[in-house]
Amino acid sequence: MEKKSKLSIFTNGLIKENPILVLVLGTCPTLALSTAAMNGIYMGLALTFVLTCSNIFISALKRIIPDSVRIPCFITVIATFVTIVQLVIKAYMPELDGILGVYIPLIVVNCIILGRAEMFASKNTIVDSAIDGLGMGIGYMIALTFMGCVRELIGAGTVFGMAVTVNFLTPFSIATLPPGGFFVFGCIIALMNKLTKGKVREKQENKCMGCPGSSFCSKSQEGGCDQ
Amino acid sequence: MADKHTNLIVSAAPHVNAPQDTASIMRDVCIALIPAVSVAVYVFGLQALILTLVCCAACVFMEWATRRIMGRPDTTSDWSAMVTGLILALNLPVSMPYWMAVVGCFVAIVVAKQFFGGLGQNFANPAIVGRIALFIGFATQMSTWAVTPRMSSAIVNVAGADAISGPTPLGLLAKGSAVPTNLEMFLGNINGSMGEISAAALIIGGVYLVIRKVISPVIPLSFIGSVAVMSLVFGLDPIFQVCAGGVMLGAIFMATDYVTSPITNAGKVIFGIGCGVLTMLIRMYGSYPEGVSFAILFMNILVPHIDSLTKHVAFGKEKGGKK
């Protein structure tokens, strides 16, 4: 993989390879937790912490971990940090534990973290991996918070718990229910595609756009594989 | 339906030329709904007419605006948005605030229809999606049923003399109270969504559509028939169950939508029976008193599978053979 500047590694996760809106990873907690804007911030912080720490450790251990058992090793590292986050939240923020509930332990099997460990941290330096983890985590947080804002505004008439339209309009509560989550998710992805059209075109010439592995596949730099 | 296909090159005459196109079919559906709208205006008053007009105008405007923004050719002249607006309005209670009805039109036309590619590409009937989104999103307003003096005494007495809202016949049945007579149910002296109250008016519209060959009677008959059979199985009055709620409106006008119903007659029978059985199961065991729209939406999603199961076997080919 060719050398990238530190800044481009960081901004990569924000827009171009946003884990939710472009890579469409980790959809389950996204749909379940984006019912309110504040949830996005909390979940984003938890995920950013785990992602950055696990990226650093996996990058540091990449020469020790045998290739054939790398997935169990990655999960062990990730589970360690998830346990730290979970116990801290349980101890100091019991209300938050009630909101995020089962989705904190589920970070262990979150595709974003495992994906970044596999595709980035196990191939790059410690500093680059840390920056990648931070960028991806913040990209996740922004996307989740934005989606939470939209769903909270439509479904409850508030944003970050502050009344916006709730006093004069009846909230359209379907937006905070599961079907509304899918509708809003689809609309935001469509909007994102529309806004990043230029970049999408650029990749299409590379013939790798339709491939989920385009961002990390070594052949995408060479102009695409045979498939 | 050949009006917009100017890019198709057709060869080898002779061709059958039918006067029927999308616009004429949709116009016939509008005409067929006139009796139902008239009964709604008679029972609920002028507000029913205003709400219907608001829905139609909102749907046509949104169809025009969305296609313009998306850079697609204008399709408002095919009347399909008008029909969606009309059917959605007939699925609402008369007391529905106008802006909420417009939100429903947005979900129906923009989300369920245009986001999926417009008429012919929608995965489910737009009016049904709009109604269900409103039903879940504005649950209180969607289950407030106005009571007027033109309704059955069974409803007016339970609601009280000055009440502005009261239970529907299915609500009365669920509570075990006395229900309106079958004649009142058939004529429409009951409350409920604007268009579903009068079975008689809907049947007149349905007969008109069948005579004009706009719809085939297979889906409505199998839908209504299976509701009747299921109510006999459950030991209920089949005439009451068929006239109550949205069965007539759903069976005649919503389940027969070309885009979201199966092509072959065998498929239509499966579709109709599925709708009827699901409707009765939701009425009996579900948490909602009425299940027509959920049943139709569910069967809409199954249509591609029904179609692939009931494909015609071409002449000379073996059943189940691929080539």
PDB file of C-alpha atoms in Angstrom, chain A residues 12 18 22 73 87 96 99 106 111 127 138 164 190 197 200 202:
ATOM      1  CA  ASN A  12     -10.539   9.067   5.047  1.00  0.00           C
ATOM      2  CA  ASN A  18     -17.300   6.710   6.372  1.00  0.00           C
ATOM      3  CA  VAL A  22     -20.095   4.504   2.641  1.00  0.00           C
ATOM      4  CA  CYS A  73      -6.391 -12.779  18.517  1.00  0.00           C
ATOM      5  CA  LEU A  87     -17.276  -1.632  33.333  1.00  0.00           C
ATOM      6  CA  LEU A  96     -26.170   5.494  30.134  1.00  0.00           C
ATOM      7  CA  ILE A  99     -29.698   3.336  27.187  1.00  0.00           C
ATOM      8  CA  LEU A 106     -21.756  -6.129  21.084  1.00  0.00           C
ATOM      9  CA  CYS A 111     -17.677  -5.200  11.810  1.00  0.00           C
ATOM     10  CA  VAL A 127       0.828   5.841  14.496  1.00  0.00           C
ATOM     11  CA  ILE A 138     -15.211  10.117  14.659  1.00  0.00           C
ATOM     12  CA  VAL A 164     -37.719  22.201  18.617  1.00  0.00           C
ATOM     13  CA  ALA A 190     -28.667   8.449  -0.846  1.00  0.00           C
ATOM     14  CA  LYS A 197     -20.624  12.052  -6.581  1.00  0.00           C
ATOM     15  CA  VAL A 200     -17.593   7.966  -6.586  1.00  0.00           C
ATOM     16  CA  GLU A 202     -13.259   8.627  -9.791  1.00  0.00           C
TER      17      GLU A 202
END
